[in-house]
mmCIF file of C-alpha atoms and ligand atoms in Angstrom:
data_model
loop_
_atom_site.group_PDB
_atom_site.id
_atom_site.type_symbol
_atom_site.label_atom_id
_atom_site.label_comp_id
_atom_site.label_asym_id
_atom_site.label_seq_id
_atom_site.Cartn_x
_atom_site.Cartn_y
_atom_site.Cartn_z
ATOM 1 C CA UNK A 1499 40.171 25.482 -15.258
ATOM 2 C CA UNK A 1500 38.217 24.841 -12.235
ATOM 3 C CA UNK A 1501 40.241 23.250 -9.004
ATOM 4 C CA UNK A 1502 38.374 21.404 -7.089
ATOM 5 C CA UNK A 1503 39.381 20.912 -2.897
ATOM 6 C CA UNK A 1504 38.000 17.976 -1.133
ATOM 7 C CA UNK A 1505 39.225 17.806 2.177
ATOM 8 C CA UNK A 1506 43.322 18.279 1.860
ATOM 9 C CA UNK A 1507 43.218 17.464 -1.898
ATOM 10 C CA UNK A 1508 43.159 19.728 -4.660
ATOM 11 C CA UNK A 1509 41.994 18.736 -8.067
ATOM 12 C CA UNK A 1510 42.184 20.862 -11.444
ATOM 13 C CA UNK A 1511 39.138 19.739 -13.678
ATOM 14 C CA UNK A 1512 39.630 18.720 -17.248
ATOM 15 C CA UNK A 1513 37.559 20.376 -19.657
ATOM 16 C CA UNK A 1514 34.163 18.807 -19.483
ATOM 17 C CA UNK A 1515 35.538 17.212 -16.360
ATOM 18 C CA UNK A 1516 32.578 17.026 -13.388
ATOM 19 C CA UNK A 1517 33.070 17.086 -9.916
ATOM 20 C CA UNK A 1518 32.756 13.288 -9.757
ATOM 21 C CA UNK A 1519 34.808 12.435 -12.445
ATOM 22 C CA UNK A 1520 37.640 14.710 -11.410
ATOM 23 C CA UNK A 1521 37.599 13.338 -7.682
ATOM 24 C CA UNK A 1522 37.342 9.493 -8.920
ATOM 25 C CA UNK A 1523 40.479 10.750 -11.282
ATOM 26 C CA UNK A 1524 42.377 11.711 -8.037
ATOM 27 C CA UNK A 1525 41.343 8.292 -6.494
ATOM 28 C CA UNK A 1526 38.491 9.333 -4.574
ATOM 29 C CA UNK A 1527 35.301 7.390 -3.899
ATOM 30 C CA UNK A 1528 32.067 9.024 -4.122
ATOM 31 C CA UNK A 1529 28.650 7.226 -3.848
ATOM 32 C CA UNK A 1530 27.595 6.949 -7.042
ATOM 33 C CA UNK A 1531 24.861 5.319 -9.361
ATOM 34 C CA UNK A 1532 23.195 6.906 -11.933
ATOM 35 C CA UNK A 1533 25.400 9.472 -13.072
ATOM 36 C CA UNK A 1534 22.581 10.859 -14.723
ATOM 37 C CA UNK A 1535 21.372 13.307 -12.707
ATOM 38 C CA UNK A 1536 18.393 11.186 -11.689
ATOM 39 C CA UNK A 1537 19.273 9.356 -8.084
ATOM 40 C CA UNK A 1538 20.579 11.841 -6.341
ATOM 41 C CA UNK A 1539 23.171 9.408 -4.603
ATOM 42 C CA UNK A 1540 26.034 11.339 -5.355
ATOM 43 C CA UNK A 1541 24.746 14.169 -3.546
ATOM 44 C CA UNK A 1542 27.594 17.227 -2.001
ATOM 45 C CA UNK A 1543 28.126 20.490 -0.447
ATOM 46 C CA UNK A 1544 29.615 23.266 -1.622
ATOM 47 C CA UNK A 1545 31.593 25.294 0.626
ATOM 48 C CA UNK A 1546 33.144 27.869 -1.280
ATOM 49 C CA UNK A 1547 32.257 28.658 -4.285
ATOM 50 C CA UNK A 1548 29.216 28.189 -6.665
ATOM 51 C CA UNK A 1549 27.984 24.568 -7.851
ATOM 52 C CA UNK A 1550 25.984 24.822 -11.620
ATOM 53 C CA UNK A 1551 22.790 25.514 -12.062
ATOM 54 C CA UNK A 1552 22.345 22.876 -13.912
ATOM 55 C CA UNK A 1553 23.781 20.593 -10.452
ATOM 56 C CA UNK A 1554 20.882 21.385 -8.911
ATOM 57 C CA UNK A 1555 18.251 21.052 -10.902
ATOM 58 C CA UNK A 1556 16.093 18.602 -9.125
ATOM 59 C CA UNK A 1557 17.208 19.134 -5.893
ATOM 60 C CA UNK A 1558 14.869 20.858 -2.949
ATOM 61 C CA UNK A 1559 14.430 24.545 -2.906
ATOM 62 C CA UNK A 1560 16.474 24.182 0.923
ATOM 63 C CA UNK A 1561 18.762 21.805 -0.319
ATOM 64 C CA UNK A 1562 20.220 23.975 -2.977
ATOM 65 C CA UNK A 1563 20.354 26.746 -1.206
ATOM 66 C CA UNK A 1564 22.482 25.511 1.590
ATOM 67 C CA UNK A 1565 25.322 24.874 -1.461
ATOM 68 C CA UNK A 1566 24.586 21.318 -2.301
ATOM 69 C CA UNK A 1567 24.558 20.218 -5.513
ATOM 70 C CA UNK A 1568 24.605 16.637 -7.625
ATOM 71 C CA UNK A 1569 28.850 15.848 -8.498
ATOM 72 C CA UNK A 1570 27.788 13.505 -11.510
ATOM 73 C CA UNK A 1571 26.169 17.059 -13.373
ATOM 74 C CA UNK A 1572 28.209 19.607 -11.623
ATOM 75 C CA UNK A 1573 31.053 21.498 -14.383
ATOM 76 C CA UNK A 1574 31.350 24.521 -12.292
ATOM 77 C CA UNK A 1575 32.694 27.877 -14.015
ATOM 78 C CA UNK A 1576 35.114 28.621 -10.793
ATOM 79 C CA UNK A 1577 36.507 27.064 -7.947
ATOM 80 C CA UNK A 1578 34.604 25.092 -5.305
ATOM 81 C CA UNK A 1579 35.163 23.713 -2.179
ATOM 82 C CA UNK A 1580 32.862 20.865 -1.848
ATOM 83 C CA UNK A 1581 32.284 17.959 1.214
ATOM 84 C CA UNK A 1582 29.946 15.313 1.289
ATOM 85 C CA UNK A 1583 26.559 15.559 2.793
ATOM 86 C CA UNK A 1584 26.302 14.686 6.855
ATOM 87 C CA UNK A 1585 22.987 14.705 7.952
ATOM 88 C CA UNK A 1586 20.868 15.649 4.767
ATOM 89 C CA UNK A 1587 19.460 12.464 3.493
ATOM 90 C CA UNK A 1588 19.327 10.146 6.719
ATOM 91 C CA UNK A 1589 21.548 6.906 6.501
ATOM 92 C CA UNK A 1590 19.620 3.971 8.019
ATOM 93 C CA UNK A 1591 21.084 0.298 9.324
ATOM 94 C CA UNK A 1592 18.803 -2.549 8.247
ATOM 95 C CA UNK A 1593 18.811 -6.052 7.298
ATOM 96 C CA UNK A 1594 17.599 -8.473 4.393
ATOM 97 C CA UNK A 1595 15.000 -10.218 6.197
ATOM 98 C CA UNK A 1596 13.368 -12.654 3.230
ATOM 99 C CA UNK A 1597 14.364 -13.168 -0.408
ATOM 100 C CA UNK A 1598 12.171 -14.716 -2.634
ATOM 101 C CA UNK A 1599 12.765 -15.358 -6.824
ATOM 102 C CA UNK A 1600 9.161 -14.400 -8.422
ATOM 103 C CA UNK A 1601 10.594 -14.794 -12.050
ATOM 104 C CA UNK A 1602 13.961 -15.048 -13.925
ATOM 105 C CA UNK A 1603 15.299 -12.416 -13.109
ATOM 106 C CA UNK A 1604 13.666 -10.769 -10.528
ATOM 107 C CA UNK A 1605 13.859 -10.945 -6.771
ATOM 108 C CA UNK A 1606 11.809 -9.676 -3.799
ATOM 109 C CA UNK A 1607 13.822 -8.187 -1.067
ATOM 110 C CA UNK A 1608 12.607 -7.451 2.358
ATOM 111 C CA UNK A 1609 14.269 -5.510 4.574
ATOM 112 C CA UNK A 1610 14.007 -4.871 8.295
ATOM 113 C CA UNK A 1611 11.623 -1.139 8.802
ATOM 114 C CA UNK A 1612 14.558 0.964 10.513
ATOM 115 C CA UNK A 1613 13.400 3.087 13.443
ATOM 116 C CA UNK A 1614 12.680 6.355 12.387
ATOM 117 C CA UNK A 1615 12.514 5.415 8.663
ATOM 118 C CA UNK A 1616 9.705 6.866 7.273
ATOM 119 C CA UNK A 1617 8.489 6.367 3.495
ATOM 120 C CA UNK A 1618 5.932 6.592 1.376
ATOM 121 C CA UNK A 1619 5.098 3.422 -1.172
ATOM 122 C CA UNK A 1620 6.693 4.320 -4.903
ATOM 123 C CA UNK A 1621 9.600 6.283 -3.239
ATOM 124 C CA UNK A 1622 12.625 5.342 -3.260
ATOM 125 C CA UNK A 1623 15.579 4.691 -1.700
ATOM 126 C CA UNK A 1624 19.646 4.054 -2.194
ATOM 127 C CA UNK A 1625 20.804 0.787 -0.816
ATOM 128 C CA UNK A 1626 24.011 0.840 0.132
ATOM 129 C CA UNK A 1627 26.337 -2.507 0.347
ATOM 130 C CA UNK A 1628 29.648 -2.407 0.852
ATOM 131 C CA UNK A 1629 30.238 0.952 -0.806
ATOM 132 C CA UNK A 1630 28.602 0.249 -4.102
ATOM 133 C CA UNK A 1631 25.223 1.800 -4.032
ATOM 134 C CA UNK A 1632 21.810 1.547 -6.275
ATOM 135 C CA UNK A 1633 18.360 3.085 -5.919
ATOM 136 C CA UNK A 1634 15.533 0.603 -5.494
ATOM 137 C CA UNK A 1635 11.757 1.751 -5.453
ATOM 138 C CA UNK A 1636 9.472 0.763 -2.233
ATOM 139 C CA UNK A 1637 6.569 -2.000 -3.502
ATOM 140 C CA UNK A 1638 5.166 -2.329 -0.196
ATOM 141 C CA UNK A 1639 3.366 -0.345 2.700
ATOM 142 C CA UNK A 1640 5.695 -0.248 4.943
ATOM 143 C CA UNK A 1641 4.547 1.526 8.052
ATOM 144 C CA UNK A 1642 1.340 -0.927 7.862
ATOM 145 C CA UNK A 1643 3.002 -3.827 6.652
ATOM 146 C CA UNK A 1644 6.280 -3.684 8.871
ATOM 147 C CA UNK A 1645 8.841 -4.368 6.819
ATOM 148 C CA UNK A 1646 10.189 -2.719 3.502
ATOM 149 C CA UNK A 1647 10.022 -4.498 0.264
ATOM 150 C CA UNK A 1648 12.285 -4.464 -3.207
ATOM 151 C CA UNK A 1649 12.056 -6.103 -6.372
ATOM 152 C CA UNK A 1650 14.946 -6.017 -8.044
ATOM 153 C CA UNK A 1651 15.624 -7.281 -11.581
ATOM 154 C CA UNK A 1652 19.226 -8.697 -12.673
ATOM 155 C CA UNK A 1653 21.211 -6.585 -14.989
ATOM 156 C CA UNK A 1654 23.690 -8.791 -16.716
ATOM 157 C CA UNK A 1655 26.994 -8.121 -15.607
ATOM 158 C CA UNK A 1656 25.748 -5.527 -13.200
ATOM 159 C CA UNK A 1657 27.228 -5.581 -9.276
ATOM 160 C CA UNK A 1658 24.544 -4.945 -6.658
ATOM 161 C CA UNK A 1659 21.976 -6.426 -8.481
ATOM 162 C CA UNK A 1660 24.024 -9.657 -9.501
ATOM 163 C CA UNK A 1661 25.185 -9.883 -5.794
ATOM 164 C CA UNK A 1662 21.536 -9.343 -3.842
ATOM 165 C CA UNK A 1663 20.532 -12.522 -6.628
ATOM 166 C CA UNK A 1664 23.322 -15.125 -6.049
ATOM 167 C CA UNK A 1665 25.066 -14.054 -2.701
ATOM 168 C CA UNK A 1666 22.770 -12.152 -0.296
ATOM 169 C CA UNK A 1667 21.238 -14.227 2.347
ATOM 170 C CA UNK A 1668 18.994 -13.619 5.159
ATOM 171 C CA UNK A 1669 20.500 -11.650 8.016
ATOM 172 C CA UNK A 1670 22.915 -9.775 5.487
ATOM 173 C CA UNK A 1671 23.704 -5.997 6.554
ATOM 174 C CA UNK A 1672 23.119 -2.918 4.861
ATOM 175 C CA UNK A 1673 22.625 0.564 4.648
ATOM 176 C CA UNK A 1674 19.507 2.813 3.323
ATOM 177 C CA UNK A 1675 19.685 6.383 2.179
ATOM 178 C CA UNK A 1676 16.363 8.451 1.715
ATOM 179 C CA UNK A 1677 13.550 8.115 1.284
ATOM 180 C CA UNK A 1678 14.000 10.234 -1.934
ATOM 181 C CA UNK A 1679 11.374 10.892 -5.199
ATOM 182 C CA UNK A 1680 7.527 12.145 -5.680
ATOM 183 C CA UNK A 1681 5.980 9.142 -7.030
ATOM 184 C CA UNK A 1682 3.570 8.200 -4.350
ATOM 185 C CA UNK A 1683 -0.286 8.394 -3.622
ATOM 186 C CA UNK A 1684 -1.270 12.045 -1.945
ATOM 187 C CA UNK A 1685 -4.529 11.706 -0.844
ATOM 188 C CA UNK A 1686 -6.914 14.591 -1.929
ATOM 189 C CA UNK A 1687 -10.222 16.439 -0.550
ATOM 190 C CA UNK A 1688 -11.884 14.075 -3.058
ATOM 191 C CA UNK A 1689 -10.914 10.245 -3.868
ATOM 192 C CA UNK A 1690 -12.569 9.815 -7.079
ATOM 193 C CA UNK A 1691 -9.599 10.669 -9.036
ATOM 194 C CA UNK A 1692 -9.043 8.263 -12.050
ATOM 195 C CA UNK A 1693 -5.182 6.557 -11.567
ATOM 196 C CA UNK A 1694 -3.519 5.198 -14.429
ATOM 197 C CA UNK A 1695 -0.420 2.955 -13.051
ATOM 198 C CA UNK A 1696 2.337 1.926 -15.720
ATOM 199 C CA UNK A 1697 5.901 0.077 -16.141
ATOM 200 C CA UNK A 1698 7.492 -2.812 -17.002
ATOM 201 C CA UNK A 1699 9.450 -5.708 -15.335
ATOM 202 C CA UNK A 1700 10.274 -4.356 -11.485
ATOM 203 C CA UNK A 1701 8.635 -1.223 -12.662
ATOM 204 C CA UNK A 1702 5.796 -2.674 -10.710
ATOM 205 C CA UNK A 1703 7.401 -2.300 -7.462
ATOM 206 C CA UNK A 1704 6.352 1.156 -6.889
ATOM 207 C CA UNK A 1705 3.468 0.896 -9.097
ATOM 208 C CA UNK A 1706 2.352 -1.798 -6.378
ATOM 209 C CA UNK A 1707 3.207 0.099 -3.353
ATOM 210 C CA UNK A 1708 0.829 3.378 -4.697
ATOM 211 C CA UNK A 1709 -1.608 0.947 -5.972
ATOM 212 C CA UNK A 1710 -2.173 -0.678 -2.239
ATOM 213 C CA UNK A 1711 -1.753 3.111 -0.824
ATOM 214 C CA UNK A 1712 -4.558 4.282 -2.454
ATOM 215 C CA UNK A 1713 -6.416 1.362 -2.031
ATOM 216 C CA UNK A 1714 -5.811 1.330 1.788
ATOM 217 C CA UNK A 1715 -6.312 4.827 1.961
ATOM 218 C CA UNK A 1716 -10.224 3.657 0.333
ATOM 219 C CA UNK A 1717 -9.610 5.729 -2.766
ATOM 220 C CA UNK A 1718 -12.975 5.479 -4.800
ATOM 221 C CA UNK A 1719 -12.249 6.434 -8.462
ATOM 222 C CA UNK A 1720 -10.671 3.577 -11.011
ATOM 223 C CA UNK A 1721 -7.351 2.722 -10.996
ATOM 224 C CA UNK A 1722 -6.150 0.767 -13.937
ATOM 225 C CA UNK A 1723 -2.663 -1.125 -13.602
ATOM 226 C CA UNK A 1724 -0.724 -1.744 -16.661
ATOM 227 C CA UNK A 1725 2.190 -4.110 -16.482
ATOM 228 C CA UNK A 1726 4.456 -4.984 -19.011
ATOM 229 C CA UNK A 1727 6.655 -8.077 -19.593
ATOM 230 C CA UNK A 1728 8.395 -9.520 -22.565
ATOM 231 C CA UNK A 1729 7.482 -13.012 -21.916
ATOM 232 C CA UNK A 1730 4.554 -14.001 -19.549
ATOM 233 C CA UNK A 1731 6.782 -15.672 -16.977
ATOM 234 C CA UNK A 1732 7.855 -11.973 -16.412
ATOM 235 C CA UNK A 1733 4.369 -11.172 -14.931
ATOM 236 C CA UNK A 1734 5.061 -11.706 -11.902
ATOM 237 C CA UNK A 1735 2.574 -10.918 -8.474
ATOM 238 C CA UNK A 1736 -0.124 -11.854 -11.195
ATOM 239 C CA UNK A 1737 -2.372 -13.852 -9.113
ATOM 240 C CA UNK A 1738 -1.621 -10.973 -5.819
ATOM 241 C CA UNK A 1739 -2.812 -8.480 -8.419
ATOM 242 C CA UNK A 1740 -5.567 -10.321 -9.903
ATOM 243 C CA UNK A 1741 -7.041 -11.110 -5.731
ATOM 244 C CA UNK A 1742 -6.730 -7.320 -5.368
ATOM 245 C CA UNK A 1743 -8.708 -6.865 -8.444
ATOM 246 C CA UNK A 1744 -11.138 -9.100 -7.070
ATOM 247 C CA UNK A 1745 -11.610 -7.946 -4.140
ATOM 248 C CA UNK A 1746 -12.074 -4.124 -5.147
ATOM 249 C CA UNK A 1747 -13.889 -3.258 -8.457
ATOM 250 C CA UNK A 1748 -13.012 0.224 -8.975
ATOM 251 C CA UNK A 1749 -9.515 -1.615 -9.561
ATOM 252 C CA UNK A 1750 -8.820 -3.157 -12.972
ATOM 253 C CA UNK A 1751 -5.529 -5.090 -13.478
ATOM 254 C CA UNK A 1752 -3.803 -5.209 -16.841
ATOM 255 C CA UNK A 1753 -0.927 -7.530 -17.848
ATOM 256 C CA UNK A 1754 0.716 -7.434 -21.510
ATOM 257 C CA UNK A 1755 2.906 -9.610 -22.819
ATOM 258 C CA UNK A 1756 5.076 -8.074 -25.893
ATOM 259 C CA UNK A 1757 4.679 -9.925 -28.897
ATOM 260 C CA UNK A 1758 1.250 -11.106 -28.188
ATOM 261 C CA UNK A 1759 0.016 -8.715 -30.434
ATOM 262 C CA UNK A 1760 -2.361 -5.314 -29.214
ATOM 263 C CA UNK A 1761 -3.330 -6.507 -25.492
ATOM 264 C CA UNK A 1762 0.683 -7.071 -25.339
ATOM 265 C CA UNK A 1763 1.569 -3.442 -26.281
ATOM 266 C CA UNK A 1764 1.699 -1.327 -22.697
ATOM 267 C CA UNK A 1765 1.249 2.308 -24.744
ATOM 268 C CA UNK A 1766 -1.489 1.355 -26.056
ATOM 269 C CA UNK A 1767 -3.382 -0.285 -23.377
ATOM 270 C CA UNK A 1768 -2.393 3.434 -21.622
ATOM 271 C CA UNK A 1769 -3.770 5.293 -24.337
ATOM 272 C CA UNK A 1770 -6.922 3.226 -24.305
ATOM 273 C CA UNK A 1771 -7.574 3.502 -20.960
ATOM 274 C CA UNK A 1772 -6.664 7.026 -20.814
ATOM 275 C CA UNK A 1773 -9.473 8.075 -23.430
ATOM 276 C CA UNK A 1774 -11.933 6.253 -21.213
ATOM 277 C CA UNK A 1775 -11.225 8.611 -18.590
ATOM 278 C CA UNK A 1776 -11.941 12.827 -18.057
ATOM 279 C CA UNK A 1777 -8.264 13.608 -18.717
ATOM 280 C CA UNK A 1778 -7.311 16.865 -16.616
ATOM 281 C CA UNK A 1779 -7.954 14.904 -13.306
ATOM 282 C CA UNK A 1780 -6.747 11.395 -14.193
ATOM 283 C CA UNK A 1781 -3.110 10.922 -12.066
ATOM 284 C CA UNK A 1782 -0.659 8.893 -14.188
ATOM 285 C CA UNK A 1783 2.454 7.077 -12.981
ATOM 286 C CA UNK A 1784 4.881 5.463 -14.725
ATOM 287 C CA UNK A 1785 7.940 3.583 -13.562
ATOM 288 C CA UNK A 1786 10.728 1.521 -14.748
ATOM 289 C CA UNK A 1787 13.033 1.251 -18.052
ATOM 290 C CA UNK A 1788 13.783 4.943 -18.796
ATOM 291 C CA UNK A 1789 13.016 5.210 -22.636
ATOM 292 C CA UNK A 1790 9.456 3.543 -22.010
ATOM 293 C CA UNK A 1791 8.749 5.748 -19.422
ATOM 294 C CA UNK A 1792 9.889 8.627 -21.315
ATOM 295 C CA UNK A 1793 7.840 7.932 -24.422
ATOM 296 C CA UNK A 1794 4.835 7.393 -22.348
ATOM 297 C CA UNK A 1795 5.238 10.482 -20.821
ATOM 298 C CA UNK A 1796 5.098 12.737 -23.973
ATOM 299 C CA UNK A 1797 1.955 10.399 -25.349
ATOM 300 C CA UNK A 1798 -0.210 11.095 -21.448
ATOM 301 C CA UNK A 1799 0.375 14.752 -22.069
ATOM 302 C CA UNK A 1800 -0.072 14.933 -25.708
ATOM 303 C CA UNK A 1801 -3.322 13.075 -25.017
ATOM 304 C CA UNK A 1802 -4.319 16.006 -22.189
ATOM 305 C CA UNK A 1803 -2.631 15.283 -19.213
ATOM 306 C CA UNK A 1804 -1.449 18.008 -16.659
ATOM 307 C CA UNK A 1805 1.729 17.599 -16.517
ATOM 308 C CA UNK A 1806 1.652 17.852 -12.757
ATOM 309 C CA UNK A 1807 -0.503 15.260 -12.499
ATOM 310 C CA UNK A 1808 2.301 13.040 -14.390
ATOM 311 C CA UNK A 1809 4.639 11.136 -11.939
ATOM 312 C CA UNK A 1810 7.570 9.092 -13.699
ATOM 313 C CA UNK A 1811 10.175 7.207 -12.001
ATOM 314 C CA UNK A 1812 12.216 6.225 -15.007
ATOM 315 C CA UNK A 1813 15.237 3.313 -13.441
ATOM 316 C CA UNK A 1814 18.401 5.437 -14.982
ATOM 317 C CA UNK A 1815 21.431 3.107 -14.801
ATOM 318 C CA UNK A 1816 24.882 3.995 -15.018
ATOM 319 C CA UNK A 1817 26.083 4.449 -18.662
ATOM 320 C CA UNK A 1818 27.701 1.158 -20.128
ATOM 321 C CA UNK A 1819 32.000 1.889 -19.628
ATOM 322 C CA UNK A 1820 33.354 3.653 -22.831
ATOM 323 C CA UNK A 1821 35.108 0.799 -24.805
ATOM 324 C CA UNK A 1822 38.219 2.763 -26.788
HETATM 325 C C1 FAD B 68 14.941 6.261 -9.153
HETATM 326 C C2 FAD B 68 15.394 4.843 -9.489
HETATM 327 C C3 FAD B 68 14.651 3.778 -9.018
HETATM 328 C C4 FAD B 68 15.036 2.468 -9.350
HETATM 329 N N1 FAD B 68 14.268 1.437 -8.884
HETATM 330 C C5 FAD B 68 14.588 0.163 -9.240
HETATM 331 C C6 FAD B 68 13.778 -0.942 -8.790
HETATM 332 O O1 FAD B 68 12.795 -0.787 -8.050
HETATM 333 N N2 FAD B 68 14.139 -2.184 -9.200
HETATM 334 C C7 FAD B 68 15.225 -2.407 -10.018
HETATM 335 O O2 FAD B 68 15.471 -3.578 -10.368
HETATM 336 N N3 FAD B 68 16.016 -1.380 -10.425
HETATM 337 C C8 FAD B 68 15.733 -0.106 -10.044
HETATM 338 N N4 FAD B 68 16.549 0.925 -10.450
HETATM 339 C C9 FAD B 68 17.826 0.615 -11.142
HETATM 340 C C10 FAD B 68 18.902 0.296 -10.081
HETATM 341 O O3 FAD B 68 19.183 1.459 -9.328
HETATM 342 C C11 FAD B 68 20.269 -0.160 -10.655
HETATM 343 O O4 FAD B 68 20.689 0.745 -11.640
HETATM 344 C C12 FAD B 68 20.223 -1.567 -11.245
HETATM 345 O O5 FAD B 68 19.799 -2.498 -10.256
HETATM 346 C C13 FAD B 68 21.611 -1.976 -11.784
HETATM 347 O O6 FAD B 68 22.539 -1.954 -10.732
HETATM 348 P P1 FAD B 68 23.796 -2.959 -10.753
HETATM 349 O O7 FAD B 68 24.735 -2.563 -9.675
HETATM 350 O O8 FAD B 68 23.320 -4.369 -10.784
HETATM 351 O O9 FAD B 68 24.414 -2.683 -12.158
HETATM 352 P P2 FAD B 68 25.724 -1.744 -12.481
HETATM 353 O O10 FAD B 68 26.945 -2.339 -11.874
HETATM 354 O O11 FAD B 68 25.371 -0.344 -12.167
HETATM 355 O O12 FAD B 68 25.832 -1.984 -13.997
HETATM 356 C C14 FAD B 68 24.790 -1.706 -14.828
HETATM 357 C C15 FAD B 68 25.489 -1.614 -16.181
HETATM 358 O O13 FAD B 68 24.870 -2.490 -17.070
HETATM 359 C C16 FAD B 68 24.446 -1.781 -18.225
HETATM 360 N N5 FAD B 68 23.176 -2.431 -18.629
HETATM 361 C C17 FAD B 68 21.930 -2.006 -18.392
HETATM 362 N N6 FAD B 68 21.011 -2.876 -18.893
HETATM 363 C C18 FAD B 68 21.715 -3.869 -19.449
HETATM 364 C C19 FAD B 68 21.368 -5.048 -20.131
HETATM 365 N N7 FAD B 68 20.087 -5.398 -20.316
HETATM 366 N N8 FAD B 68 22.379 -5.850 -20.582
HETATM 367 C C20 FAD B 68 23.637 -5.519 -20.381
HETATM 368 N N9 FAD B 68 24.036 -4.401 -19.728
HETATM 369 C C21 FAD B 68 23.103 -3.591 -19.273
HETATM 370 C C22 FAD B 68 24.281 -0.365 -17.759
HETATM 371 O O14 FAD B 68 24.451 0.541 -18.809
HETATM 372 C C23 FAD B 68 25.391 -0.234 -16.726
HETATM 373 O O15 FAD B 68 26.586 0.144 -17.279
HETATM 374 C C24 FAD B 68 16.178 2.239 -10.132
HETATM 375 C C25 FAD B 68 16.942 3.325 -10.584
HETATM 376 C C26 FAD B 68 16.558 4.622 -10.265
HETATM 377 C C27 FAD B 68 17.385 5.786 -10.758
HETATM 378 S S1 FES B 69 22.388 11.757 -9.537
HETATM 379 FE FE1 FES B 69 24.527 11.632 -9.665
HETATM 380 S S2 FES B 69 24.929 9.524 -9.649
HETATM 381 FE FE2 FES B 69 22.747 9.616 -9.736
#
């Protein structure tokens, strides 16, 4: 079995153990979120010994090879001595500067632009409170508009997102990790690209960010945004999206409701609007609930697609608690 050393502790893995697991066994606390491999929040160094392949899968070229390696995938063969990252993915000290609900259950967060804090719109980044610690997708522009913004939907029962609904206030502290993911608008020698946008419920929030990117940035071709709700009151920045579409016609601004029939189903609006448009250049992105975003993945590329021309974001939550 594998023994793990963290600092003055030693821990001998249980088979099918990972790094996290084992060092949350021996009462350690490790930023966490996912634990799918996805966030990258629970991010460490190896310092001795050899972290799984399959740990770094993901991860930047540099990244890996300087040892470090995701704890929440990492069931190493030998021994390791592992630490947690210093200086790899900047930590940032902000502060909620406006809250406002926009539907049920979702709230728009703005946060104070940290010096030195640069992003791109449809990244994302981990927000840290109080040591519990969740990745949230940039909506807004945040170098032009000066401030960063978050929509975050409430999980039932779940703790950052219950707590930035009912007890954050203005002036709260926090902390930001990152920027971190690929989803964002890269400007090309040409802007006549087709853009397909995609998600449901705060899925928007980086479709919104790219969507103003490449607007600002006076892309030319058509972007299309699909979003997704199960009722309508879940549509919300409707009447933002609908000005935008109003005020540029190469951009076309679809919202479904599930269960009102075809114009409610978001695949097939996407495969619709997808067969309208030459497929090998068209960028997709998709964003939000992870089997959605999965499913419309395969369909894109089935329907012709280059895959590196598919961006998806999917919002990978912790696994429920194992009830015995
Ligand atoms: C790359 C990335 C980007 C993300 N961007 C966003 C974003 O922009 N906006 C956003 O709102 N979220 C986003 N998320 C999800 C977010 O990081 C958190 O997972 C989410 O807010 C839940 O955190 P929590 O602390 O409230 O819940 P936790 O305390 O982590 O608890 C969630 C628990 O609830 C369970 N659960 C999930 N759905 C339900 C449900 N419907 N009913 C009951 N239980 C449920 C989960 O399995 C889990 O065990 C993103 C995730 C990733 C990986
Ligand atoms: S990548 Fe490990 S917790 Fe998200």
């Amino acid at each position: 079995m594998s023994v793990i050393t963290f600092g003055e502790l030693a821990v001998e893995l249980l088979p099918r153990e990972t790094v996290l697991e084992g060092l949350e066994r021996a009462g350690q606390r490790i930023p966490n979120s996912c634990r799918s491999g996805v966030c990258q929040s629970c991010l460490m160094q190896a310092l001795d010994g050899e972290p799984s392949p399959q740990s770094q899968r993901g991860l930047k070229q540099t990244l890996a090879r300087q040892g470090y390696f995701l704890a929440c995938q990492c069931q190493p063969e030998g021994d390791l001595e592992v630490a947690l990252p210093n200086e790899v993915l900047r930590e940032f000290q902000t502060q909620v500067v406006g809250k406002t609900q926009v539907a049920d259950d979702v709230l728009v967060l703005r946060l104070e632009l940290p010096d030195g804090f640069a992003c791109r719109p449809g990244q994302y980044l981990n927000l840290a409170v109080d040591e519990v610690l969740r990745s949230y997708s940039v909506a807004s522009v945040p170098e032009r508009d000066g401030y960063i913004e978050l929509h975050i939907r409430r999980v039932p029962g779940g703790r950052l997102s219950n707590w930035l609904h009912d007890q954050c206030e203005p002036g709260a502290a926090c902390t930001i990790r990152g920027p971190l993911g690929e989803c964002f608008y890269l400007a090309e020698d040409d802007s006549d690209f087709p853009i397909l946008l995609a998600g449901t419920s705060t899925g928007l929030a980086p479709l919104e960010g790219i969507l103003r990117d490449a607007l600002h940035q006076g892309h030319r071709g058509p972007i299309t945004l699909i979003h997704g709700a199960l009722r309508r009151e879940g549509l919300y920045h409707g009447d933002k999206l609908r000005e935008l579409a109003a005020l540029h016609p190469n951009f076309t601004y679809l919202p479904a409701v599930r269960d009102e029939g075809e114009s409610g189903d978001v695949a097939l609006l996407l495969q619709q609007r997808f067969a309208q448009n030459p497929a090998k250049n068209t960028r997709v992105f998709l964003c939000g609930a992870p089997e959605l975003v999965n499913s419309l993945r395969r369909q894109v590329f089935l329907q012709g697609a280059a895959s590196s021309h598919i961006h998806a974001d999917p919002f990978v939550m912790a696994p429920a608690p194992k009830v015995n």
